[in-house]
Amino acid sequence: GNSVTQMEGPVTLSEEAFLTINCTYTATGYPSLFWYVQYPGEGLQLLLKATKADDKGSNKGFEATYRKETTSFHLEKGSVQVSDSAVYFCALSGLYNQGGKLIFGQGTELSVKP
Amino acid sequence: DSGVTQTPKHLITATGQRVTLRCSPRSGDLSVYWYQQSLDQGLQFLIQYYNGEERAKGNILERFSAQQFPDLHSELNLSSLELGDSALYFCASSVGAGAGTGELFFGEGSRLTVL
């Protein structure tokens, strides 16, 4: 079936460290891929997206490239800040006859220490 | 602020009871989605409505039902509640019905505790 797998958390980093959160997917067809972020006590909000192979999504210093050959969409940031502490969700959508729903990974909690 | 409004924010009830969660989508959005977030299951898609019609269905229990009204707000009804139904229930909305390229806007969630 269609699914998303993320690296397990929590991930703890020092401020200004490099971040990678791995995400791989299984899907029939050609999904769109997303990263959503959930700050404490809030709903999810879109961080970035890519709709076709080799597209790079970017926002707020975060980047992810849609790699069809490795079915991956890893999230990276060159220098994290304390304010980046949140739970990050990888997701896919756009599958045939699936409406507009997003299928989420299990989430990766990031904690950035000063 | 995403523009999606959910009520109530918190709800505590007993096993066997029935509750209704309410969602008002962003102005102009025709689709409403319901998700359940729990520690052991993660974010699970329940159901999607588009302009009043059911569009996609996930692992929604038979004890749960939803509808979208003509003014586009939606309600999720949970009945015969069990302890395992304790979770955070999110509503999200989007402009279109599918295609996968549109962004979903999430509310802040309704936290249900079943005692």
PDB file of C-alpha atoms in Angstrom:
ATOM      1  CA  GLY A   1       0.000   0.000   0.000  1.00  0.00           C
ATOM      2  CA  ASN A   2       0.910   3.675  -0.041  1.00  0.00           C
ATOM      3  CA  SER A   3       3.014   4.746   2.916  1.00  0.00           C
ATOM      4  CA  VAL A   4       5.657   7.114   4.244  1.00  0.00           C
ATOM      5  CA  THR A   5       8.528   6.160   6.539  1.00  0.00           C
ATOM      6  CA  GLN A   6      10.548   8.710   8.499  1.00  0.00           C
ATOM      7  CA  MET A   7      13.600   8.375  10.671  1.00  0.00           C
ATOM      8  CA  GLU A   8      12.704   7.945  14.297  1.00  0.00           C
ATOM      9  CA  GLY A   9      13.149  10.707  16.783  1.00  0.00           C
ATOM     10  CA  PRO A  10      13.665  12.495  18.927  1.00  0.00           C
ATOM     11  CA  VAL A  11      16.552  14.262  17.252  1.00  0.00           C
ATOM     12  CA  THR A  12      18.528  16.599  19.492  1.00  0.00           C
ATOM     13  CA  LEU A  13      20.933  19.106  17.972  1.00  0.00           C
ATOM     14  CA  SER A  14      22.895  22.127  19.080  1.00  0.00           C
ATOM     15  CA  GLU A  15      22.106  25.500  17.566  1.00  0.00           C
ATOM     16  CA  GLU A  16      23.755  26.025  14.153  1.00  0.00           C
ATOM     17  CA  ALA A  17      24.161  22.289  13.563  1.00  0.00           C
ATOM     18  CA  PHE A  18      23.254  20.643  10.235  1.00  0.00           C
ATOM     19  CA  LEU A  19      19.924  18.844  10.104  1.00  0.00           C
ATOM     20  CA  THR A  20      18.839  15.864   8.037  1.00  0.00           C
ATOM     21  CA  ILE A  21      15.567  14.039   8.562  1.00  0.00           C
ATOM     22  CA  ASN A  22      15.203  11.049   6.282  1.00  0.00           C
ATOM     23  CA  CYS A  23      11.939  10.258   4.526  1.00  0.00           C
ATOM     24  CA  THR A  24      11.163   7.468   2.078  1.00  0.00           C
ATOM     25  CA  TYR A  25       7.856   6.596   0.490  1.00  0.00           C
ATOM     26  CA  THR A  26       6.013   3.771  -1.197  1.00  0.00           C
ATOM     27  CA  ALA A  27       3.351   4.710  -3.699  1.00  0.00           C
ATOM     28  CA  THR A  28       1.732   3.567  -6.892  1.00  0.00           C
ATOM     29  CA  GLY A  29       1.756   6.376  -9.377  1.00  0.00           C
ATOM     30  CA  TYR A  30       3.407   9.779  -9.079  1.00  0.00           C
ATOM     31  CA  PRO A  31       2.636  11.450  -5.782  1.00  0.00           C
ATOM     32  CA  SER A  32       3.326  14.965  -4.640  1.00  0.00           C
ATOM     33  CA  LEU A  33       5.544  15.142  -1.564  1.00  0.00           C
ATOM     34  CA  PHE A  34       5.333  17.475   1.396  1.00  0.00           C
ATOM     35  CA  TRP A  35       6.959  18.386   4.681  1.00  0.00           C
ATOM     36  CA  TYR A  36       4.654  19.714   7.372  1.00  0.00           C
ATOM     37  CA  VAL A  37       5.745  21.106  10.741  1.00  0.00           C
ATOM     38  CA  GLN A  38       3.846  21.063  14.032  1.00  0.00           C
ATOM     39  CA  TYR A  39       4.941  23.492  16.737  1.00  0.00           C
ATOM     40  CA  PRO A  40       3.918  22.734  20.323  1.00  0.00           C
ATOM     41  CA  GLY A  41       0.198  23.213  20.896  1.00  0.00           C
ATOM     42  CA  GLU A  42      -0.503  24.077  17.263  1.00  0.00           C
ATOM     43  CA  GLY A  43      -1.870  22.435  14.151  1.00  0.00           C
ATOM     44  CA  LEU A  44       0.271  21.318  11.250  1.00  0.00           C
ATOM     45  CA  GLN A  45       1.468  23.823   8.698  1.00  0.00           C
ATOM     46  CA  LEU A  46       3.055  23.319   5.324  1.00  0.00           C
ATOM     47  CA  LEU A  47       6.815  23.794   5.301  1.00  0.00           C
ATOM     48  CA  LEU A  48       7.619  22.892   1.705  1.00  0.00           C
ATOM     49  CA  LYS A  49       6.483  20.715  -1.176  1.00  0.00           C
ATOM     50  CA  ALA A  50       7.580  19.160  -4.480  1.00  0.00           C
ATOM     51  CA  THR A  51       5.190  17.928  -7.110  1.00  0.00           C
ATOM     52  CA  LYS A  52       7.421  15.995  -9.506  1.00  0.00           C
ATOM     53  CA  ALA A  53      10.696  14.137  -9.662  1.00  0.00           C
ATOM     54  CA  ASP A  54      13.865  16.229  -9.201  1.00  0.00           C
ATOM     55  CA  ASP A  55      11.897  19.220  -7.931  1.00  0.00           C
ATOM     56  CA  LYS A  56      13.412  20.924  -4.909  1.00  0.00           C
ATOM     57  CA  GLY A  57      11.121  22.452  -2.335  1.00  0.00           C
ATOM     58  CA  SER A  58      12.521  25.136  -0.052  1.00  0.00           C
ATOM     59  CA  ASN A  59      11.315  27.465   2.684  1.00  0.00           C
ATOM     60  CA  LYS A  60      12.815  29.174   5.761  1.00  0.00           C
ATOM     61  CA  GLY A  61      16.232  27.631   5.056  1.00  0.00           C
ATOM     62  CA  PHE A  62      14.827  24.104   4.798  1.00  0.00           C
ATOM     63  CA  GLU A  63      15.192  22.120   1.575  1.00  0.00           C
ATOM     64  CA  ALA A  64      14.094  18.739   0.230  1.00  0.00           C
ATOM     65  CA  THR A  65      14.547  17.174  -3.219  1.00  0.00           C
ATOM     66  CA  TYR A  66      12.086  14.698  -4.741  1.00  0.00           C
ATOM     67  CA  ARG A  67      14.203  11.672  -5.684  1.00  0.00           C
ATOM     68  CA  LYS A  68      12.158   9.186  -7.677  1.00  0.00           C
ATOM     69  CA  GLU A  69      15.010   6.704  -8.107  1.00  0.00           C
ATOM     70  CA  THR A  70      15.451   6.324  -4.350  1.00  0.00           C
ATOM     71  CA  THR A  71      11.806   7.163  -3.467  1.00  0.00           C
ATOM     72  CA  SER A  72      13.065   9.695  -0.966  1.00  0.00           C
ATOM     73  CA  PHE A  73      12.370  13.262   0.146  1.00  0.00           C
ATOM     74  CA  HIS A  74      14.901  14.015   2.871  1.00  0.00           C
ATOM     75  CA  LEU A  75      14.615  17.294   4.775  1.00  0.00           C
ATOM     76  CA  GLU A  76      17.790  19.346   5.312  1.00  0.00           C
ATOM     77  CA  LYS A  77      18.779  22.611   6.912  1.00  0.00           C
ATOM     78  CA  GLY A  78      22.283  23.962   7.075  1.00  0.00           C
ATOM     79  CA  SER A  79      22.064  25.714  10.443  1.00  0.00           C
ATOM     80  CA  VAL A  80      19.195  25.030  12.846  1.00  0.00           C
ATOM     81  CA  GLN A  81      17.873  27.481  15.424  1.00  0.00           C
ATOM     82  CA  VAL A  82      16.156  26.923  18.759  1.00  0.00           C
ATOM     83  CA  SER A  83      12.947  28.143  17.111  1.00  0.00           C
ATOM     84  CA  ASP A  84      13.068  25.148  14.730  1.00  0.00           C
ATOM     85  CA  SER A  85      12.210  22.824  17.621  1.00  0.00           C
ATOM     86  CA  ALA A  86       9.021  21.081  16.502  1.00  0.00           C
ATOM     87  CA  VAL A  87       7.689  17.820  15.079  1.00  0.00           C
ATOM     88  CA  TYR A  88       8.265  17.356  11.348  1.00  0.00           C
ATOM     89  CA  PHE A  89       6.020  15.207   9.179  1.00  0.00           C
ATOM     90  CA  CYS A  90       6.750  13.908   5.710  1.00  0.00           C
ATOM     91  CA  ALA A  91       3.641  13.266   3.620  1.00  0.00           C
ATOM     92  CA  LEU A  92       2.462  12.309   0.169  1.00  0.00           C
ATOM     93  CA  SER A  93      -0.659  13.046  -1.816  1.00  0.00           C
ATOM     94  CA  GLY A  94      -2.034  13.102  -5.318  1.00  0.00           C
ATOM     95  CA  LEU A  95      -2.646   9.409  -5.756  1.00  0.00           C
ATOM     96  CA  TYR A  96      -5.304   8.151  -8.116  1.00  0.00           C
ATOM     97  CA  ASN A  97      -8.784   7.993  -6.624  1.00  0.00           C
ATOM     98  CA  GLN A  98      -7.534   9.098  -3.211  1.00  0.00           C
ATOM     99  CA  GLY A  99      -9.097  12.545  -3.131  1.00  0.00           C
ATOM    100  CA  GLY A 100      -6.907  15.214  -1.645  1.00  0.00           C
ATOM    101  CA  LYS A 101      -5.862  13.350   1.460  1.00  0.00           C
ATOM    102  CA  LEU A 102      -2.327  13.373   2.771  1.00  0.00           C
ATOM    103  CA  ILE A 103      -0.655  10.191   3.958  1.00  0.00           C
ATOM    104  CA  PHE A 104       1.757  11.080   6.762  1.00  0.00           C
ATOM    105  CA  GLY A 105       4.850   9.503   8.183  1.00  0.00           C
ATOM    106  CA  GLN A 106       5.023   8.992  11.925  1.00  0.00           C
ATOM    107  CA  GLY A 107       6.698  12.347  12.572  1.00  0.00           C
ATOM    108  CA  THR A 108      10.170  13.216  13.829  1.00  0.00           C
ATOM    109  CA  GLU A 109      10.571  15.386  16.888  1.00  0.00           C
ATOM    110  CA  LEU A 110      13.430  17.872  16.676  1.00  0.00           C
ATOM    111  CA  SER A 111      14.846  19.576  19.744  1.00  0.00           C
ATOM    112  CA  VAL A 112      17.463  22.294  19.245  1.00  0.00           C
ATOM    113  CA  LYS A 113      19.521  23.331  22.277  1.00  0.00           C
ATOM    114  CA  PRO A 114      21.165  26.747  22.627  1.00  0.00           C
TER     115      PRO A 114
ATOM    116  CA  ASP B   1      -3.671  31.481  12.225  1.00  0.00           C
ATOM    117  CA  SER B   2      -4.639  28.987   9.498  1.00  0.00           C
ATOM    118  CA  GLY B   3      -8.221  30.205   9.235  1.00  0.00           C
ATOM    119  CA  VAL B   4      -9.591  26.790  10.187  1.00  0.00           C
ATOM    120  CA  THR B   5     -11.616  26.830  13.396  1.00  0.00           C
ATOM    121  CA  GLN B   6     -12.265  23.779  15.542  1.00  0.00           C
ATOM    122  CA  THR B   7     -14.468  23.484  18.601  1.00  0.00           C
ATOM    123  CA  PRO B   8     -14.241  22.450  21.338  1.00  0.00           C
ATOM    124  CA  LYS B   9     -10.502  22.640  22.009  1.00  0.00           C
ATOM    125  CA  HIS B  10     -10.716  20.183  24.871  1.00  0.00           C
ATOM    126  CA  LEU B  11     -13.339  17.609  25.751  1.00  0.00           C
ATOM    127  CA  ILE B  12     -13.449  15.109  28.597  1.00  0.00           C
ATOM    128  CA  THR B  13     -16.119  12.446  28.613  1.00  0.00           C
ATOM    129  CA  ALA B  14     -16.818   8.891  29.760  1.00  0.00           C
ATOM    130  CA  THR B  15     -16.779   5.574  27.964  1.00  0.00           C
ATOM    131  CA  GLY B  16     -19.977   4.815  26.087  1.00  0.00           C
ATOM    132  CA  GLN B  17     -20.792   8.468  25.510  1.00  0.00           C
ATOM    133  CA  ARG B  18     -21.193  10.362  22.232  1.00  0.00           C
ATOM    134  CA  VAL B  19     -19.503  13.620  21.248  1.00  0.00           C
ATOM    135  CA  THR B  20     -19.574  15.968  18.281  1.00  0.00           C
ATOM    136  CA  LEU B  21     -16.562  17.877  17.041  1.00  0.00           C
ATOM    137  CA  ARG B  22     -17.079  20.897  14.827  1.00  0.00           C
ATOM    138  CA  CYS B  23     -14.932  22.428  12.108  1.00  0.00           C
ATOM    139  CA  SER B  24     -15.247  25.601  10.069  1.00  0.00           C
ATOM    140  CA  PRO B  25     -12.947  25.609   7.035  1.00  0.00           C
ATOM    141  CA  ARG B  26     -11.014  28.559   5.656  1.00  0.00           C
ATOM    142  CA  SER B  27     -13.123  30.974   3.691  1.00  0.00           C
ATOM    143  CA  GLY B  28     -13.360  29.712   0.111  1.00  0.00           C
ATOM    144  CA  ASP B  29     -12.187  26.175   0.840  1.00  0.00           C
ATOM    145  CA  LEU B  30     -14.579  23.457  -0.325  1.00  0.00           C
ATOM    146  CA  SER B  31     -12.829  20.391   1.082  1.00  0.00           C
ATOM    147  CA  VAL B  32     -12.736  19.358   4.720  1.00  0.00           C
ATOM    148  CA  TYR B  33     -10.578  16.538   6.080  1.00  0.00           C
ATOM    149  CA  TRP B  34     -10.584  14.833   9.463  1.00  0.00           C
ATOM    150  CA  TYR B  35      -7.472  13.295  11.020  1.00  0.00           C
ATOM    151  CA  GLN B  36      -6.879  11.484  14.287  1.00  0.00           C
ATOM    152  CA  GLN B  37      -3.518  11.936  16.014  1.00  0.00           C
ATOM    153  CA  SER B  38      -2.493   9.556  18.775  1.00  0.00           C
ATOM    154  CA  LEU B  39       0.876   8.568  20.221  1.00  0.00           C
ATOM    155  CA  ASP B  40       0.731   4.983  19.016  1.00  0.00           C
ATOM    156  CA  GLN B  41      -0.976   5.456  15.618  1.00  0.00           C
ATOM    157  CA  GLY B  42       0.427   8.794  14.525  1.00  0.00           C
ATOM    158  CA  LEU B  43      -1.659  10.893  12.131  1.00  0.00           C
ATOM    159  CA  GLN B  44      -4.435   8.797  10.634  1.00  0.00           C
ATOM    160  CA  PHE B  45      -6.706  10.042   7.863  1.00  0.00           C
ATOM    161  CA  LEU B  46     -10.368   9.511   8.661  1.00  0.00           C
ATOM    162  CA  ILE B  47     -12.472  11.095   5.931  1.00  0.00           C
ATOM    163  CA  GLN B  48     -12.688  13.895   3.351  1.00  0.00           C
ATOM    164  CA  TYR B  49     -15.724  15.853   2.187  1.00  0.00           C
ATOM    165  CA  TYR B  50     -15.824  18.079  -0.857  1.00  0.00           C
ATOM    166  CA  ASN B  51     -18.698  20.529  -1.238  1.00  0.00           C
ATOM    167  CA  GLY B  52     -20.984  18.358   0.870  1.00  0.00           C
ATOM    168  CA  GLU B  53     -20.123  15.014  -0.695  1.00  0.00           C
ATOM    169  CA  GLU B  54     -17.869  12.305   0.722  1.00  0.00           C
ATOM    170  CA  ARG B  55     -14.698  12.261  -1.375  1.00  0.00           C
ATOM    171  CA  ALA B  56     -12.294   9.839   0.288  1.00  0.00           C
ATOM    172  CA  LYS B  57     -12.460   7.539   3.242  1.00  0.00           C
ATOM    173  CA  GLY B  58      -9.730   6.229   5.476  1.00  0.00           C
ATOM    174  CA  ASN B  59      -9.711   3.959   8.489  1.00  0.00           C
ATOM    175  CA  ILE B  60     -12.762   5.512  10.067  1.00  0.00           C
ATOM    176  CA  LEU B  61     -14.529   3.303  12.571  1.00  0.00           C
ATOM    177  CA  GLU B  62     -18.212   2.484  12.116  1.00  0.00           C
ATOM    178  CA  ARG B  63     -18.851   4.209  15.459  1.00  0.00           C
ATOM    179  CA  PHE B  64     -17.643   7.449  13.860  1.00  0.00           C
ATOM    180  CA  SER B  65     -19.513   9.463  11.267  1.00  0.00           C
ATOM    181  CA  ALA B  66     -19.083  12.840   9.637  1.00  0.00           C
ATOM    182  CA  GLN B  67     -20.917  15.225   7.412  1.00  0.00           C
ATOM    183  CA  GLN B  68     -20.390  18.531   5.665  1.00  0.00           C
ATOM    184  CA  PHE B  69     -23.237  21.012   5.709  1.00  0.00           C
ATOM    185  CA  PRO B  70     -24.360  23.472   2.986  1.00  0.00           C
ATOM    186  CA  ASP B  71     -22.424  26.278   4.681  1.00  0.00           C
ATOM    187  CA  LEU B  72     -19.355  23.988   4.353  1.00  0.00           C
ATOM    188  CA  HIS B  73     -18.739  23.484   8.041  1.00  0.00           C
ATOM    189  CA  SER B  74     -18.272  19.892   9.086  1.00  0.00           C
ATOM    190  CA  GLU B  75     -19.012  17.778  12.121  1.00  0.00           C
ATOM    191  CA  LEU B  76     -17.382  14.572  13.272  1.00  0.00           C
ATOM    192  CA  ASN B  77     -19.576  12.416  15.495  1.00  0.00           C
ATOM    193  CA  LEU B  78     -17.950   9.858  17.753  1.00  0.00           C
ATOM    194  CA  SER B  79     -20.239   7.416  19.552  1.00  0.00           C
ATOM    195  CA  SER B  80     -19.945   4.512  22.001  1.00  0.00           C
ATOM    196  CA  LEU B  81     -16.644   6.004  23.022  1.00  0.00           C
ATOM    197  CA  GLU B  82     -13.817   3.790  24.205  1.00  0.00           C
ATOM    198  CA  LEU B  83     -10.632   4.630  26.081  1.00  0.00           C
ATOM    199  CA  GLY B  84      -8.660   4.126  22.883  1.00  0.00           C
ATOM    200  CA  ASP B  85     -10.550   6.945  21.183  1.00  0.00           C
ATOM    201  CA  SER B  86      -8.660   9.449  23.314  1.00  0.00           C
ATOM    202  CA  ALA B  87      -6.659  11.478  20.800  1.00  0.00           C
ATOM    203  CA  LEU B  88      -6.211  14.816  19.140  1.00  0.00           C
ATOM    204  CA  TYR B  89      -8.640  15.241  16.255  1.00  0.00           C
ATOM    205  CA  PHE B  90      -7.590  17.630  13.520  1.00  0.00           C
ATOM    206  CA  CYS B  91      -9.676  19.204  10.842  1.00  0.00           C
ATOM    207  CA  ALA B  92      -8.045  20.542   7.693  1.00  0.00           C
ATOM    208  CA  SER B  93      -9.364  22.296   4.623  1.00  0.00           C
ATOM    209  CA  SER B  94      -8.281  22.921   1.055  1.00  0.00           C
ATOM    210  CA  VAL B  95      -9.628  24.677  -1.988  1.00  0.00           C
ATOM    211  CA  GLY B  96      -9.950  21.694  -4.289  1.00  0.00           C
ATOM    212  CA  ALA B  97     -11.039  18.097  -4.144  1.00  0.00           C
ATOM    213  CA  GLY B  98      -7.795  16.351  -4.999  1.00  0.00           C
ATOM    214  CA  ALA B  99      -4.832  16.461  -7.362  1.00  0.00           C
ATOM    215  CA  GLY B 100      -2.388  16.497  -4.485  1.00  0.00           C
ATOM    216  CA  THR B 101      -0.770  19.778  -5.311  1.00  0.00           C
ATOM    217  CA  GLY B 102      -2.814  21.938  -3.030  1.00  0.00           C
ATOM    218  CA  GLU B 103      -1.926  22.785   0.528  1.00  0.00           C
ATOM    219  CA  LEU B 104      -4.021  21.577   3.432  1.00  0.00           C
ATOM    220  CA  PHE B 105      -4.657  24.099   6.206  1.00  0.00           C
ATOM    221  CA  PHE B 106      -4.992  22.570   9.639  1.00  0.00           C
ATOM    222  CA  GLY B 107      -6.921  23.723  12.659  1.00  0.00           C
ATOM    223  CA  GLU B 108      -5.443  23.558  16.155  1.00  0.00           C
ATOM    224  CA  GLY B 109      -7.283  20.367  16.949  1.00  0.00           C
ATOM    225  CA  SER B 110      -9.813  19.085  19.460  1.00  0.00           C
ATOM    226  CA  ARG B 111      -8.298  17.059  22.277  1.00  0.00           C
ATOM    227  CA  LEU B 112     -10.648  14.280  23.367  1.00  0.00           C
ATOM    228  CA  THR B 113     -10.074  12.442  26.616  1.00  0.00           C
ATOM    229  CA  VAL B 114     -12.239   9.416  27.353  1.00  0.00           C
ATOM    230  CA  LEU B 115     -12.233   8.305  31.002  1.00  0.00           C
TER     231      LEU B 115
END
